[in-house]
Short mmCIF file of C-alpha atoms in Angstrom, two decimals:
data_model
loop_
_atom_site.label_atom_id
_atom_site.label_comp_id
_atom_site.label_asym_id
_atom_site.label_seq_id
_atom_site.Cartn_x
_atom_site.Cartn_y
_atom_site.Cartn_z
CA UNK A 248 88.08 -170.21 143.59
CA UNK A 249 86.21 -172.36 141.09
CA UNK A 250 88.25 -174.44 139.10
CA UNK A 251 88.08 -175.43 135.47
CA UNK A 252 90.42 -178.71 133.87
CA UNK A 253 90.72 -178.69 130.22
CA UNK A 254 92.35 -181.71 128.60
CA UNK A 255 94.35 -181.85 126.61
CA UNK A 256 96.18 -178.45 126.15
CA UNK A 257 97.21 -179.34 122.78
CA UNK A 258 96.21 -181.75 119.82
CA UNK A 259 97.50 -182.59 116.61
CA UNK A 260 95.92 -185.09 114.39
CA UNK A 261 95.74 -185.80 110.88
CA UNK A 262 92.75 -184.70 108.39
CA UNK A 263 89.51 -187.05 108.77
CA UNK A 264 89.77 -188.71 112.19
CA UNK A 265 87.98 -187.40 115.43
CA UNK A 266 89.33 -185.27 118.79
CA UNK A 267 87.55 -185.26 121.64
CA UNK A 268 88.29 -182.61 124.71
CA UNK A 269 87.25 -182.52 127.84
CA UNK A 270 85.94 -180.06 130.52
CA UNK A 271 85.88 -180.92 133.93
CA UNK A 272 84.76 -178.80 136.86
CA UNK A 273 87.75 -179.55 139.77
CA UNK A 274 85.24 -178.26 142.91
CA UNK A 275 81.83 -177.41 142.08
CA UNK A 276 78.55 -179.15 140.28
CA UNK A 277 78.42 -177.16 136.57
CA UNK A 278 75.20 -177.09 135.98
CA UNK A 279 75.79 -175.53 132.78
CA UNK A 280 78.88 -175.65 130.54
CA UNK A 281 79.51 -173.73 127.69
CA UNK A 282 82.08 -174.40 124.59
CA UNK A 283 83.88 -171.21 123.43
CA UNK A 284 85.67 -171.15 120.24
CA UNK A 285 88.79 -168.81 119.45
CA UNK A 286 90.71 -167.90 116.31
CA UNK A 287 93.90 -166.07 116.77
CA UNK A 288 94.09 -162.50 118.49
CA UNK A 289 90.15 -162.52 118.29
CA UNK A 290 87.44 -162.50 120.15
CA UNK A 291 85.43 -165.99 122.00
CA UNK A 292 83.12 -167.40 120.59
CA UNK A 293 80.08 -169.44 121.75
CA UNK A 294 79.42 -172.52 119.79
CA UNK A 295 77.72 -174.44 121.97
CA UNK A 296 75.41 -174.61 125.68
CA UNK A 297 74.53 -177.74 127.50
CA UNK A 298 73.25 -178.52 130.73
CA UNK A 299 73.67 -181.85 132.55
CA UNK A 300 71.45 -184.55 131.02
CA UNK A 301 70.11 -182.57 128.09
CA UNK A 302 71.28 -182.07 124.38
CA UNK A 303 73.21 -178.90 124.15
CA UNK A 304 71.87 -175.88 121.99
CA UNK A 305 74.35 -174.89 119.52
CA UNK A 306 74.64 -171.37 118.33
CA UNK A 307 73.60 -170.18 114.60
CA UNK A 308 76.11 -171.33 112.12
CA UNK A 309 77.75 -174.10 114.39
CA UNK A 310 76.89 -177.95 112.94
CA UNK A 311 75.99 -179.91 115.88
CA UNK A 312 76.82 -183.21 113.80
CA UNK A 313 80.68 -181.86 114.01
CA UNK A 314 81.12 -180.72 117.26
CA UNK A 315 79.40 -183.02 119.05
CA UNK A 316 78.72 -182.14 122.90
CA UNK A 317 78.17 -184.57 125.75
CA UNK A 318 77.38 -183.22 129.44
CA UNK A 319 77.04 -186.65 131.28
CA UNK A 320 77.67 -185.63 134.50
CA UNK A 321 77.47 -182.47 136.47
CA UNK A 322 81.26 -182.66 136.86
CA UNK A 323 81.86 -183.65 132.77
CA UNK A 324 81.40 -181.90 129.32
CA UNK A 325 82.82 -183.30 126.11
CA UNK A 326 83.80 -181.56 122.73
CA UNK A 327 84.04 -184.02 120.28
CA UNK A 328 85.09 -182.50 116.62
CA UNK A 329 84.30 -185.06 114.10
CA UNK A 330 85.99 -185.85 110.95
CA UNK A 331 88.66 -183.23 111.41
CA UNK A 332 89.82 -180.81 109.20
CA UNK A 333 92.41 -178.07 108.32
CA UNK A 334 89.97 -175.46 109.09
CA UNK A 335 88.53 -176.68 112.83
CA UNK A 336 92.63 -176.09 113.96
CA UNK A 337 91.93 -173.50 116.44
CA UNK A 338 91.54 -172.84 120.14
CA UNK A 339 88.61 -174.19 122.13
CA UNK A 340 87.74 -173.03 125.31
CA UNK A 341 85.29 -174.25 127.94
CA UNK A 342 83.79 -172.96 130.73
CA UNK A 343 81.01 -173.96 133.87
CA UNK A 344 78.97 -172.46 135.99
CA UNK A 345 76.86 -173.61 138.98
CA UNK A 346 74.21 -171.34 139.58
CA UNK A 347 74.12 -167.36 138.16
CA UNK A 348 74.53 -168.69 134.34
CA UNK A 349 76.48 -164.86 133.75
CA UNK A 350 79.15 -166.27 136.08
CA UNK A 351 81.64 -168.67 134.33
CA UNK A 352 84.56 -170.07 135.08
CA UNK A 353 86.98 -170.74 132.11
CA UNK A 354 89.13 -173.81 131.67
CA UNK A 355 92.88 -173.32 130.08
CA UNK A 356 91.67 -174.40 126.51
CA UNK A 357 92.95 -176.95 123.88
CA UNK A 358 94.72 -175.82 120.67
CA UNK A 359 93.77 -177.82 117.69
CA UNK A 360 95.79 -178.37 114.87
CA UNK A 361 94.52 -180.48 111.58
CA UNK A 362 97.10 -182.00 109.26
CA UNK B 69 76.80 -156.68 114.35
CA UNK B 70 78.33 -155.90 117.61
CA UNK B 71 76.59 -155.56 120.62
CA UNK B 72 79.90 -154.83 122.65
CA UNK B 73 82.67 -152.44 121.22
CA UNK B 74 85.87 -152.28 122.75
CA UNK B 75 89.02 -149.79 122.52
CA UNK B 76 91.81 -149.73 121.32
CA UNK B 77 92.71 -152.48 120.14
CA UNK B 78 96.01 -152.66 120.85
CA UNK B 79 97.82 -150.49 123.70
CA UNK B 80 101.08 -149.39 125.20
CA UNK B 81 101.99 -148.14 128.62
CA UNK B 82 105.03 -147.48 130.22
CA UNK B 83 105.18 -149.01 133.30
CA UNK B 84 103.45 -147.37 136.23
CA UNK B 85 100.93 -145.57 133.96
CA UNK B 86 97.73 -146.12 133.72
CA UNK B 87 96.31 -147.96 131.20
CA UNK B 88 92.24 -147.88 130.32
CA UNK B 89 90.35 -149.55 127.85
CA UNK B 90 87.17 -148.39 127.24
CA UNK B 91 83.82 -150.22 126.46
CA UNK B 92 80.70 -149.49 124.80
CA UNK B 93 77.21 -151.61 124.56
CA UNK B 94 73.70 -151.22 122.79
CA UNK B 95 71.61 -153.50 124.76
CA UNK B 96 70.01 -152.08 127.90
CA UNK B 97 69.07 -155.80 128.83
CA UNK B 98 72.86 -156.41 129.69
CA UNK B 99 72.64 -157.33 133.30
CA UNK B 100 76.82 -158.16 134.05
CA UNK B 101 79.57 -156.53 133.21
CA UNK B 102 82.75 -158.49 133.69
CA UNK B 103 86.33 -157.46 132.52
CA UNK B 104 88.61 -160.84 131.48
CA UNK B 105 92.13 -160.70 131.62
CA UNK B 106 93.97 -163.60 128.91
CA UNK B 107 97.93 -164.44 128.84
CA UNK B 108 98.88 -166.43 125.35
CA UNK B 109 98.02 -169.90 125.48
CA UNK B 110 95.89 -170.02 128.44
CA UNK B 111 91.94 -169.26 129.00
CA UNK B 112 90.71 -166.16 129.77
CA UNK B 113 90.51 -165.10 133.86
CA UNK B 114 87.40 -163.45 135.55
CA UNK B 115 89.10 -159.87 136.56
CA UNK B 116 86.91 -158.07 137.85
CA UNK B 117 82.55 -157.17 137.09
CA UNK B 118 80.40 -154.82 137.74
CA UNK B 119 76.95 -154.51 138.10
CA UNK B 120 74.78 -151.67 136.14
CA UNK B 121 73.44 -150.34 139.31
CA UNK B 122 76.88 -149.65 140.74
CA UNK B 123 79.13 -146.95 138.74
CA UNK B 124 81.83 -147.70 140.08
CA UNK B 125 84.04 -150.82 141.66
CA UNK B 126 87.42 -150.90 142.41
CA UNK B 127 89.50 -153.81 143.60
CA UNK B 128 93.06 -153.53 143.96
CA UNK B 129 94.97 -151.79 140.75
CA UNK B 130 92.08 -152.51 138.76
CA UNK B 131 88.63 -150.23 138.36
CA UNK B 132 85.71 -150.12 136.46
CA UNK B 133 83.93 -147.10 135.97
CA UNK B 134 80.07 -147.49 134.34
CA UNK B 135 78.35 -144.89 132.84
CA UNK B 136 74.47 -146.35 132.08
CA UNK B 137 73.25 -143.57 130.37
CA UNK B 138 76.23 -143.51 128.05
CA UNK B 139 76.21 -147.04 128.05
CA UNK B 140 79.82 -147.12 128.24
CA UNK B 141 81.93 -149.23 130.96
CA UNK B 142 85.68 -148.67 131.12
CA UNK B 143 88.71 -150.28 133.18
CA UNK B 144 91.68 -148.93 134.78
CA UNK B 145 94.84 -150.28 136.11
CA UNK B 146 96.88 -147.74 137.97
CA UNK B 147 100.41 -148.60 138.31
CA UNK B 148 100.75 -150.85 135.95
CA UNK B 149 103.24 -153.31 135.54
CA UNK B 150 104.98 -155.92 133.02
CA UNK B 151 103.24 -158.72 134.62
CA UNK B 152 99.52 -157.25 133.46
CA UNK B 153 100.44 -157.51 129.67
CA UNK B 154 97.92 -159.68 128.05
CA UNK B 155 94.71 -159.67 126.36
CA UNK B 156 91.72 -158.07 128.01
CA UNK B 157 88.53 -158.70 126.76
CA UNK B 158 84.99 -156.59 127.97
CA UNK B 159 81.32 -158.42 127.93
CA UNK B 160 78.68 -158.07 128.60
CA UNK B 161 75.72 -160.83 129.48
CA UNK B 162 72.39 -161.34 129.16
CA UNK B 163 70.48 -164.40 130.30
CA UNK B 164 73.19 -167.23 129.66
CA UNK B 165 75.51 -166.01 127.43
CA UNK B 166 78.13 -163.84 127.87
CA UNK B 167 79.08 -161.21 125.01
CA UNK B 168 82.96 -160.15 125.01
CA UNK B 169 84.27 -157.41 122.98
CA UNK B 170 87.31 -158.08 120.06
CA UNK B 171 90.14 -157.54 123.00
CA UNK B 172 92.84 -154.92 123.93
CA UNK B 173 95.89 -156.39 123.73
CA UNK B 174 97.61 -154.64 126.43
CA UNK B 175 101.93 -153.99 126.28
CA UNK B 176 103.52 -152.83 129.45
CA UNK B 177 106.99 -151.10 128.87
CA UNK B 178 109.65 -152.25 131.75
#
């Protein structure tokens, strides 16, 4: 099956400097990737859709200038959270998919915690 | 407000019951129904989908029953076990995105 690499697992970093995560697809082109984020025992949420080579659209309520999102490659997407702080620790998720957009595949996800 | 409702929130089932968790939409432009299954710490896990032409889909332990007119999908693991505990979330998409419902944390008794 399709497989999704999210690294790292886990983060911890102080108040004001910058994490980036990354989503790689193992075995197939993503032509889309999507960045999911998760608070704890609720739902997913989407923050954030980009396709290879173009800017990503962020969902209402989500500041593109603090979670940056690069999709260089059809193989690459990049979370970067900006200026950290207490309130972006949570889980982020991402996921791919290479065709039918309604299929993704999900990557293991990267716990954030802000000192 | 939520276009995908999903109960109960929590559940318990001894094991070899059945457990179901039922599902409940409002837009008739959903096209995908997929069920994901999510252990602590780890992303959630395409389980098993149905489409809305199709009322019914069963692979292994695990169906989904879809009623459209009721616009109401459920799942159903027979036997289950320990090893299913987890979180399982419902969705439902529509052109890109996918909606989930708020989860069923599922508890299998040994």
């Amino acid at each position: 099956g399709a497989v999704v690499s999210q690294h790292p697992s886990r983060v911890i970093c102080k108040s004001g400097t910058s994490v980036k995560i990354e989503c790689r697809s193992l075995d197939f082109q993503a032509t889309t990737m999507f960045w999911y984020r998760q608070f704890p025992k609720q739902s997913l949420m989407l923050m954030a859709t980009s396709n290879e080579g173009s800017k990503a659209t962020y969902e209402q309520g989500v500041e593109k200038d603090k979670f940056l999102i690069n999709h260089a490659s059809l193989t690459l997407s990049t979370l970067t959270v900006t200026s950290a702080h207490p309130e972006d620790s949570s889980f982020y998720i991402c996921s791919a998919s290479s065709g039918a957009k309604n299929i993704q595949y999900f990557g293991a996800g990267t716990r954030l915690s802000v000192l | 407000q939520q276009q995908v409702k999903q109960s109960p929130q929590s559940l318990i089932v001894q094991k070899g019951g059945i457990s179901i968790i039922n599902c409940a939409y409002e837009n008739t432009a959903f096209d995908y129904f997929p069920w994901y299954q999510q252990f602590p710490g780890k992303g959630p896990a395409l389980l098993i989908a149905i489409r809305p032409d199709v009322s019914e889909k069963k692979e292994g332990r695990f169906t989904i029953s879809f009623n459209k007119s009721a616009k109401q999908f459920s799942l159903h693991i027979m036997d289950s076990q320990p090893g299913d505990s987890a979180t399982y979330f419902c969705a439902a998409t529509r052109d890109d995105k996918i909606i989930f419902g708020k989860g069923t944390r599922l508890h299998i008794l040994p």
